Tab-separated table of C-alpha atoms and ligand atoms in Angstrom:
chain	number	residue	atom	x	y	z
A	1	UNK	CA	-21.562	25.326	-18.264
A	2	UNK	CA	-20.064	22.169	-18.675
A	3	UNK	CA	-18.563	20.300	-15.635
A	4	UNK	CA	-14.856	19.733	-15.070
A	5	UNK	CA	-13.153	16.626	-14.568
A	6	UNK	CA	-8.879	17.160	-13.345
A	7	UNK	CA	-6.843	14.438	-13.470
A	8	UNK	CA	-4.658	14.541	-10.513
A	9	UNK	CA	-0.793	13.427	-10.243
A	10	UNK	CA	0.931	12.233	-8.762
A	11	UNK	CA	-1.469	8.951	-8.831
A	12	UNK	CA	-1.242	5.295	-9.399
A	13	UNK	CA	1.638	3.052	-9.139
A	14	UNK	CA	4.305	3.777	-6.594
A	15	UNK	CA	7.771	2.282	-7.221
A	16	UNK	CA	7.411	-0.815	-4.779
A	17	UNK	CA	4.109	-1.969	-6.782
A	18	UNK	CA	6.422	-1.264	-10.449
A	19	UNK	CA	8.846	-3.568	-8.926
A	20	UNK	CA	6.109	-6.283	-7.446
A	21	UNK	CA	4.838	-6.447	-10.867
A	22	UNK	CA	7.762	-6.125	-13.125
A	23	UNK	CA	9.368	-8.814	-10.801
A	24	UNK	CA	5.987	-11.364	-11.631
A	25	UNK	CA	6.040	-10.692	-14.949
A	26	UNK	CA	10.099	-11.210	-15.641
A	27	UNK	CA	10.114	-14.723	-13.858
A	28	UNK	CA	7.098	-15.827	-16.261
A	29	UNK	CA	9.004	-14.120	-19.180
A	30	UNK	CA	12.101	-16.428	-18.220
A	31	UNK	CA	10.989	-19.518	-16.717
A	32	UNK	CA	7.254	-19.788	-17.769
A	33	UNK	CA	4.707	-20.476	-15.821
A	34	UNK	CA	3.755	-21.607	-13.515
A	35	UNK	CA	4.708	-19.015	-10.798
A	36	UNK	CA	3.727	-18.957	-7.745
A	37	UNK	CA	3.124	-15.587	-5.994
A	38	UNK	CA	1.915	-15.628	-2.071
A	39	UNK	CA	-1.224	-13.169	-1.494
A	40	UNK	CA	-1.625	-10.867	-4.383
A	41	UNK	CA	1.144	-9.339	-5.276
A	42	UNK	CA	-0.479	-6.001	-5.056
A	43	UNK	CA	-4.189	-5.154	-3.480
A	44	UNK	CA	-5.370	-4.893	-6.939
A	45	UNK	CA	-8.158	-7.226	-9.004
A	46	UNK	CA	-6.850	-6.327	-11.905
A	47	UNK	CA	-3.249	-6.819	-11.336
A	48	UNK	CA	-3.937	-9.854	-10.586
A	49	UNK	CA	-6.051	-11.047	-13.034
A	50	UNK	CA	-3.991	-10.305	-15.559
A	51	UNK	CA	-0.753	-11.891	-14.030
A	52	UNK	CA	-3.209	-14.973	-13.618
A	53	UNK	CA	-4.113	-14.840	-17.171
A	54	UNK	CA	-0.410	-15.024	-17.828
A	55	UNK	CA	0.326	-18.012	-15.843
A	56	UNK	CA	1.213	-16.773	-12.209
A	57	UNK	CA	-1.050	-18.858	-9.742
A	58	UNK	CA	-1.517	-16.860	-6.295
A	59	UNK	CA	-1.519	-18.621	-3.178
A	60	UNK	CA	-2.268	-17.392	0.250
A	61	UNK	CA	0.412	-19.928	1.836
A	62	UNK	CA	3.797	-20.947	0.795
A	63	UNK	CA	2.325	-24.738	1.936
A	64	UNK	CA	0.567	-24.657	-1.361
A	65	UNK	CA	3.654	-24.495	-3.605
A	66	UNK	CA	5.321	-27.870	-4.423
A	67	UNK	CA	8.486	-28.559	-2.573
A	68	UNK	CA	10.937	-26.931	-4.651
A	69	UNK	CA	9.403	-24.648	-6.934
A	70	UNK	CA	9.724	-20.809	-7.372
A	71	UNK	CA	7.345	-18.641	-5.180
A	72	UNK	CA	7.851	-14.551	-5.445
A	73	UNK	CA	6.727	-12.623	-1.939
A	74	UNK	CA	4.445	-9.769	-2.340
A	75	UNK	CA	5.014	-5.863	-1.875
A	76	UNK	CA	3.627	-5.816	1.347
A	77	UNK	CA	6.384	-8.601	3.072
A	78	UNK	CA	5.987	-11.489	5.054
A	79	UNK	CA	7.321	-12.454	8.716
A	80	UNK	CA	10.323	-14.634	9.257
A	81	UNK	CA	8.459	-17.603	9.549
A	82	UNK	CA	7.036	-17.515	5.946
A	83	UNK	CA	11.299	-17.615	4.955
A	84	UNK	CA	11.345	-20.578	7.639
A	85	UNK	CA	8.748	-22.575	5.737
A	86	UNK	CA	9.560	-21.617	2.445
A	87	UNK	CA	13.048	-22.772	3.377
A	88	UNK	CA	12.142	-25.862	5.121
A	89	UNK	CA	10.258	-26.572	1.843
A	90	UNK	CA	12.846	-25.999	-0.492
A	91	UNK	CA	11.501	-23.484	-2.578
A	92	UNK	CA	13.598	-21.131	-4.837
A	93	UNK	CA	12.203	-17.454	-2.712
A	94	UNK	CA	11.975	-14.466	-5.221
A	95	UNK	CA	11.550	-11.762	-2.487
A	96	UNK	CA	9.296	-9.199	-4.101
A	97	UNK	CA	8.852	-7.207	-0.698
A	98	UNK	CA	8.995	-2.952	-1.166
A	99	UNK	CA	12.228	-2.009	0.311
A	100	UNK	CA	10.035	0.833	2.402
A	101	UNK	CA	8.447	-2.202	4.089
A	102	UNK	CA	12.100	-3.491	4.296
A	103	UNK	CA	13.115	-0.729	6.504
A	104	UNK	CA	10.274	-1.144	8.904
A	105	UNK	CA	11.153	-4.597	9.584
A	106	UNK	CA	14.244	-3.920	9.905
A	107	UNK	CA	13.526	-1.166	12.079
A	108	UNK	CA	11.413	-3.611	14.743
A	109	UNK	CA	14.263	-6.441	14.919
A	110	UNK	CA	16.562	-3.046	16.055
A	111	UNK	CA	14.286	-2.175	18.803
A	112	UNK	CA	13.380	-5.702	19.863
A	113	UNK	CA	17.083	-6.187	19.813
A	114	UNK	CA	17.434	-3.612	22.711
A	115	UNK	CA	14.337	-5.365	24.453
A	116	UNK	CA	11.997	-1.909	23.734
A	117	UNK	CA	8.466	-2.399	23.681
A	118	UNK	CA	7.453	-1.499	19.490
A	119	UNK	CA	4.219	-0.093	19.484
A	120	UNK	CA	3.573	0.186	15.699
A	121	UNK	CA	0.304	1.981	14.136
A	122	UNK	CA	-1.316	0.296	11.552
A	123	UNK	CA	-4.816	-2.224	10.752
A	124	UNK	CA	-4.507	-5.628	12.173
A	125	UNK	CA	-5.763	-7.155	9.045
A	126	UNK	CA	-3.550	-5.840	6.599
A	127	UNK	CA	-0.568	-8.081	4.994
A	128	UNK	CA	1.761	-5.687	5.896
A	129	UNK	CA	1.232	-5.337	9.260
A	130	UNK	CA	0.929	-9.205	9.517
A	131	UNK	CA	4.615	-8.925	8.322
A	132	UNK	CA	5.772	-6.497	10.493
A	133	UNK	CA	4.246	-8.084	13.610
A	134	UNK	CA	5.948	-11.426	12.431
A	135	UNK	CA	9.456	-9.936	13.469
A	136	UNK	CA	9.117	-9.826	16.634
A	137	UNK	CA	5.369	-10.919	17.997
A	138	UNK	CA	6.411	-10.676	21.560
A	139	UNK	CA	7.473	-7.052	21.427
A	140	UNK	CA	4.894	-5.994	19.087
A	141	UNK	CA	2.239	-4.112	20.149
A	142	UNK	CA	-0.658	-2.942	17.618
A	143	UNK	CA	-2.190	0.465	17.520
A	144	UNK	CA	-5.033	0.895	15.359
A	145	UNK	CA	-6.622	3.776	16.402
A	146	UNK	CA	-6.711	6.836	18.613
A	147	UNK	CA	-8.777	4.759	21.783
A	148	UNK	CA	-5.919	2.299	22.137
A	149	UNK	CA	-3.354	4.969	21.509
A	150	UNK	CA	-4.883	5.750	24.911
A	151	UNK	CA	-5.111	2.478	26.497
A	152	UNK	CA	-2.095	0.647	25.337
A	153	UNK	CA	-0.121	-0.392	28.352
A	154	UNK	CA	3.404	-1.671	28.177
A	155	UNK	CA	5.877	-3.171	30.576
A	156	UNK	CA	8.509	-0.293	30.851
A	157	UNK	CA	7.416	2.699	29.817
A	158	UNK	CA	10.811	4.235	29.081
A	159	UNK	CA	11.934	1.461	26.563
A	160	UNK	CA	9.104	1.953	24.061
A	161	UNK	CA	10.176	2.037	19.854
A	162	UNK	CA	7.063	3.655	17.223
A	163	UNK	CA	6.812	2.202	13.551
A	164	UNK	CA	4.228	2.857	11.283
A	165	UNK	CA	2.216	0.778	8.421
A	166	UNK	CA	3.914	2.645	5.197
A	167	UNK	CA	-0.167	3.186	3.730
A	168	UNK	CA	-1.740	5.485	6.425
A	169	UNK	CA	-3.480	8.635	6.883
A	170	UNK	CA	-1.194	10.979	7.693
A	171	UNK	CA	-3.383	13.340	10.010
A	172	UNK	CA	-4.894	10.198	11.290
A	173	UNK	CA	-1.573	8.895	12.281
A	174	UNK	CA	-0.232	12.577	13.803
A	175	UNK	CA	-2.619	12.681	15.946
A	176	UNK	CA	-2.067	8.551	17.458
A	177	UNK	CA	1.492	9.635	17.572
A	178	UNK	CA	1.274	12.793	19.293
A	179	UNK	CA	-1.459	11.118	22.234
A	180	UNK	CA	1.828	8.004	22.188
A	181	UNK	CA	4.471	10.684	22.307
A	182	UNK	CA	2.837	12.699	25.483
A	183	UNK	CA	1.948	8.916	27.267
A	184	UNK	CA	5.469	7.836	26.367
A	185	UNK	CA	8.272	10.850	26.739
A	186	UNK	CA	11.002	8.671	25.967
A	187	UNK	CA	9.456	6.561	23.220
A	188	UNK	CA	12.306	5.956	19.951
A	189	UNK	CA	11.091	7.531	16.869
A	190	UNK	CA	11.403	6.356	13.229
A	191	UNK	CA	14.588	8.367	11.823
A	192	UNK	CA	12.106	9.415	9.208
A	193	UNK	CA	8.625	8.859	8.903
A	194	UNK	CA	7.471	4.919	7.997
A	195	UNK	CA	4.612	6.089	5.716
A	196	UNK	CA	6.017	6.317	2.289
A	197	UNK	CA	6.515	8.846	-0.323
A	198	UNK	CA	3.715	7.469	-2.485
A	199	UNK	CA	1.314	7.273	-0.077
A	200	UNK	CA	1.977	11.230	1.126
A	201	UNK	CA	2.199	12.352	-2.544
A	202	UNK	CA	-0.947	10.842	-3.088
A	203	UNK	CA	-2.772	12.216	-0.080
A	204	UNK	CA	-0.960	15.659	-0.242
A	205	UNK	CA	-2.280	15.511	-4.280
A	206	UNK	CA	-5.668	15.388	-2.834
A	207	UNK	CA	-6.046	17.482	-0.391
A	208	UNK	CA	-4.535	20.247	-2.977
A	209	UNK	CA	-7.342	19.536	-5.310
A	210	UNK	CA	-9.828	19.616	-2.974
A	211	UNK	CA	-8.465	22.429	-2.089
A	212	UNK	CA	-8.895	24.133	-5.464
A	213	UNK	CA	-12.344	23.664	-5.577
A	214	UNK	CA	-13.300	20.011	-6.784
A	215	UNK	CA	-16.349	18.918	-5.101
A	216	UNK	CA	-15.976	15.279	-6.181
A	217	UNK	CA	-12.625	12.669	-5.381
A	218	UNK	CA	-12.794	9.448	-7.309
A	219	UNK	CA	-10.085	6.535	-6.285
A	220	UNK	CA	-9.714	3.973	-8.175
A	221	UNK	CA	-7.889	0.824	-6.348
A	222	UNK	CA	-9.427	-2.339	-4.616
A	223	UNK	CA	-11.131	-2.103	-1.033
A	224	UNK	CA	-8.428	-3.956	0.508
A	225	UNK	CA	-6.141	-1.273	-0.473
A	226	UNK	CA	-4.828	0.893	2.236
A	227	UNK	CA	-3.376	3.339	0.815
A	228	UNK	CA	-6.607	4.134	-1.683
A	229	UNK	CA	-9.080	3.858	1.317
A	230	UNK	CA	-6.863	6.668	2.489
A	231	UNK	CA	-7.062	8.648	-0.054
A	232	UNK	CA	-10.873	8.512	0.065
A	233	UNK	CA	-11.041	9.842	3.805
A	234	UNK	CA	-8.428	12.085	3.151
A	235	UNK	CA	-10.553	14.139	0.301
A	236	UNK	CA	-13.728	13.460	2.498
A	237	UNK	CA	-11.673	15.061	5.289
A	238	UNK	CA	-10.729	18.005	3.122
A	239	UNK	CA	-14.527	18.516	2.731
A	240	UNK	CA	-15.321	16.839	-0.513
A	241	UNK	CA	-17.566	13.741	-1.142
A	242	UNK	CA	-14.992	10.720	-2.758
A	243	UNK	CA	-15.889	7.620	-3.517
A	244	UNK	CA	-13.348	4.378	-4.483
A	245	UNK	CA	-14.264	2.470	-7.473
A	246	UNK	CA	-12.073	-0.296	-8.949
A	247	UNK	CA	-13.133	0.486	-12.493
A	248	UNK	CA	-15.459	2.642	-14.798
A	249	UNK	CA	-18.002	-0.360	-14.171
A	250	UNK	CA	-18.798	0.573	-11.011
A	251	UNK	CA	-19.503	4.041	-11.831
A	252	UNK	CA	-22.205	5.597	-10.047
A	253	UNK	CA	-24.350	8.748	-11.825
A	254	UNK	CA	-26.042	9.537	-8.299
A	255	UNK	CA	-22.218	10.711	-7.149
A	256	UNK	CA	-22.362	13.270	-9.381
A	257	UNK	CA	-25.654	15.026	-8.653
A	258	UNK	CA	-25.167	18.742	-7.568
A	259	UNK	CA	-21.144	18.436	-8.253
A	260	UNK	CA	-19.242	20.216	-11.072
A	261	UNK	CA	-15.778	19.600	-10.249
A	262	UNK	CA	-14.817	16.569	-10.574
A	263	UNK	CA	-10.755	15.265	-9.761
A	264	UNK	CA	-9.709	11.418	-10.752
A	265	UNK	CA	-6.934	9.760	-8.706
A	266	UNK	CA	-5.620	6.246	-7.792
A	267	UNK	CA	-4.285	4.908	-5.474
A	268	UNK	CA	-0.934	3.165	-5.203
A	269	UNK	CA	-1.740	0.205	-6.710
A	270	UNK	CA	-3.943	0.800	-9.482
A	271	UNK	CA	-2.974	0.489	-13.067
A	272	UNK	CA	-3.125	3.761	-15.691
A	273	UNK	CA	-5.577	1.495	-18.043
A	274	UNK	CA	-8.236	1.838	-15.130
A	275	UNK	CA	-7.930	5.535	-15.100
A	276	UNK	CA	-7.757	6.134	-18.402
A	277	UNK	CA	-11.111	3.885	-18.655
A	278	UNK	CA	-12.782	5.904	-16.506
A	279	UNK	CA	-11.936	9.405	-17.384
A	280	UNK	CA	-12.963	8.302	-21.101
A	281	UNK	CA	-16.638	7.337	-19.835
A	282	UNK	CA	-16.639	10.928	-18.205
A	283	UNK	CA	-15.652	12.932	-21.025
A	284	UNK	CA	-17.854	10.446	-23.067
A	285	UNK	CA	-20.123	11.932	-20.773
A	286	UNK	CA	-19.513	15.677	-21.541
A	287	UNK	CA	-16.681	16.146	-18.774
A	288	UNK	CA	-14.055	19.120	-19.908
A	289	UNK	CA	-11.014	16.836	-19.531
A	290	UNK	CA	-8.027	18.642	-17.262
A	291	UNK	CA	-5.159	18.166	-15.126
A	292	UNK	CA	-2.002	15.823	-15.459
A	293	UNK	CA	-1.766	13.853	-18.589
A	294	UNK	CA	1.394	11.913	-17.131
A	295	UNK	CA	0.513	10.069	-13.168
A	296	UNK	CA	3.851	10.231	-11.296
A	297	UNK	CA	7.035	11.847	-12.470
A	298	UNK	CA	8.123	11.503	-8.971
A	299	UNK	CA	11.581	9.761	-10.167
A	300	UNK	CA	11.613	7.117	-7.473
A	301	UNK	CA	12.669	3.559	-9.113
A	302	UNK	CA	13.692	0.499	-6.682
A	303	UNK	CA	15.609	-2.228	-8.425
A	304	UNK	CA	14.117	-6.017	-9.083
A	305	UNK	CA	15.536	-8.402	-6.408
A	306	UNK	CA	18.496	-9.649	-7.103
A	307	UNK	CA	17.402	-12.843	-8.994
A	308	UNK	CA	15.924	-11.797	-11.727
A	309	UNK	CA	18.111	-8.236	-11.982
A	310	UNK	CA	19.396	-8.432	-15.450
A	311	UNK	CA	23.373	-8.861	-15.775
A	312	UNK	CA	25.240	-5.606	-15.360
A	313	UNK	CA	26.949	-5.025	-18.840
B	401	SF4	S1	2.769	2.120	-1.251
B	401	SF4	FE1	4.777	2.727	-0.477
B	401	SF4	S2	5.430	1.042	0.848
B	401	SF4	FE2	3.737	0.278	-0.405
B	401	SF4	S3	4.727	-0.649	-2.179
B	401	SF4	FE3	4.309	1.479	-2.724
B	401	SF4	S4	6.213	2.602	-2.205
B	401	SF4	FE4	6.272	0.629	-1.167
């Protein structure tokens, strides 16, 4: 019998990352380079080595870019101050931010506004969250896990705002919001939730093919992306071993001892060529080839900030 390998969809690049990249490559396109981009654009290696190939140098601070050149902000956002310096420094901002990480921000300056405490769930470490924080740090309040969900004191508890880093677990944030929710009765809630579409479809995606029998979740994305660590603990959660690779390089044949079902995925920013790459060494390998030829028809599309939007005809 020969072993199955299902490519699963939705998977890959979510409509913020499109625009992050499409953004990068348009300003080369029209002004050459060099371009400066602060942080990667995207948490992926590839991404960015190719963008670097084509002339965009990455920088983790806008300090870096001489005074007056053209720097484009990465998907994930930065804090106020970043504008402040970039400003102070003349440079011509290209503001490649998702507009789902928009909405957060804009969601903590609303609740800091009204003086609530925002308590918002997320990884310390991450850009985004950096970001976030940066709107207000003196109302801000991290919560990275269940423990300080618990712990986390604030000074009234009846003016107390939740927001959310867009690329979590979902069952791992239900259950830090529920344990905030009973501490905090009165505590403002998100209109809808912060986590984004991609990052559900993704995780839903998985836990569905788990669900249907495959005993083996490959990722592909970077380790410093969120939202494709997720989706490793989310099919390891569902009950199947997963394992996050950033190309077919790094596959490993002991993963695939005793398994027979194997599903292929990516996370949010990881590029089609990787998959592709990989699912070729596996049927190369003998893999019946199944699933979803085309990874997202999920119809979301953001426009490219407003700088380098083409001219309405
Ligand atoms: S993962 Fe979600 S929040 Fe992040 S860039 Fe993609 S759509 Fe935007």
């Amino acid at each position: 019998m020969s072993s199955e390998l299902t490519l699963v969809a939705p998977r890959g690049y979510c409509a913020g990352v499109d625009r992050a990249i499409e953004t990068v490559e348009a300003v080369l396109e029209e002004h050459g380079p060099p371009v400066y981009v602060r942080g990667e654009i995207v948490h992926n290696q590839y991404v960015v080595k190719t963008l670097t190939e084509k002339g965009a140098v990455f920088v983790d601070s806008e300090s870096e870019v001489p005074e007056g050149e053209r720097i484009i902000l990465s998907a994930h956002g930065v804090s106020p101050e970043v504008h402040r310096v970039c400003a102070e420094r003349n440079l011509q901002v290209i503001d490649a931010t998702c507009p789902l990480v928009s909405k957060v921000h804009a969601e903590v300056r609303r609740y800091a506004s009204r003086g609530a405490s925002v308590l918002l769930v997320g990884h310390a470490d991450h850009d985004e969250v950096i970001g976030t924080r940066g709107e207000a740090p003196d109302k801000v309040i991290l919560v990275e896990d269940l423990e300080q969900a618990y712990q986390v004191q604030v000074p009234d508890p009846d003016n107390v705002a939740l927001t959310t880093q867009t690329t979590l677990s979902l069952d791992d944030t239900i259950e830090i919001v529920e344990v905030l929710r009973r501490r905090f009765p009165n505590i403002t809630m998100p209109a809808s939730s912060d986590i984004c579409y991609a990052t559900q479809n993704r995780q839903d995606a998985v836990k569905e093919v788990v669900a249907d029998g495959a005993d083996l979740v490959l990722v592909v994305g970077s380790r410093n992306s969120s939202n494709s660590m997720r989706m490793v603990e989310v099919a390891r959660t569902s009950g199947a071993d997963s394992y996050l690779l950033d190309d077919a390089s790094e596959l490993d044949p002991t993963w695939f001892e005793g398994k027979s079902k194997v599903a292929l995925t990516a996370g949010a920013s990881a590029p089609e060529i990787l998959v592709q790459g990989v699912a070729r060494a596996l049927t190369e390998a003998g893999y019946l080839r199944t699933g979803e030829e085309i990874p997202s028809a999920e119809g979301v599309v953001f426009a490219l900030p407003a700088p380098v939007r083409p001219p309405r005809s």
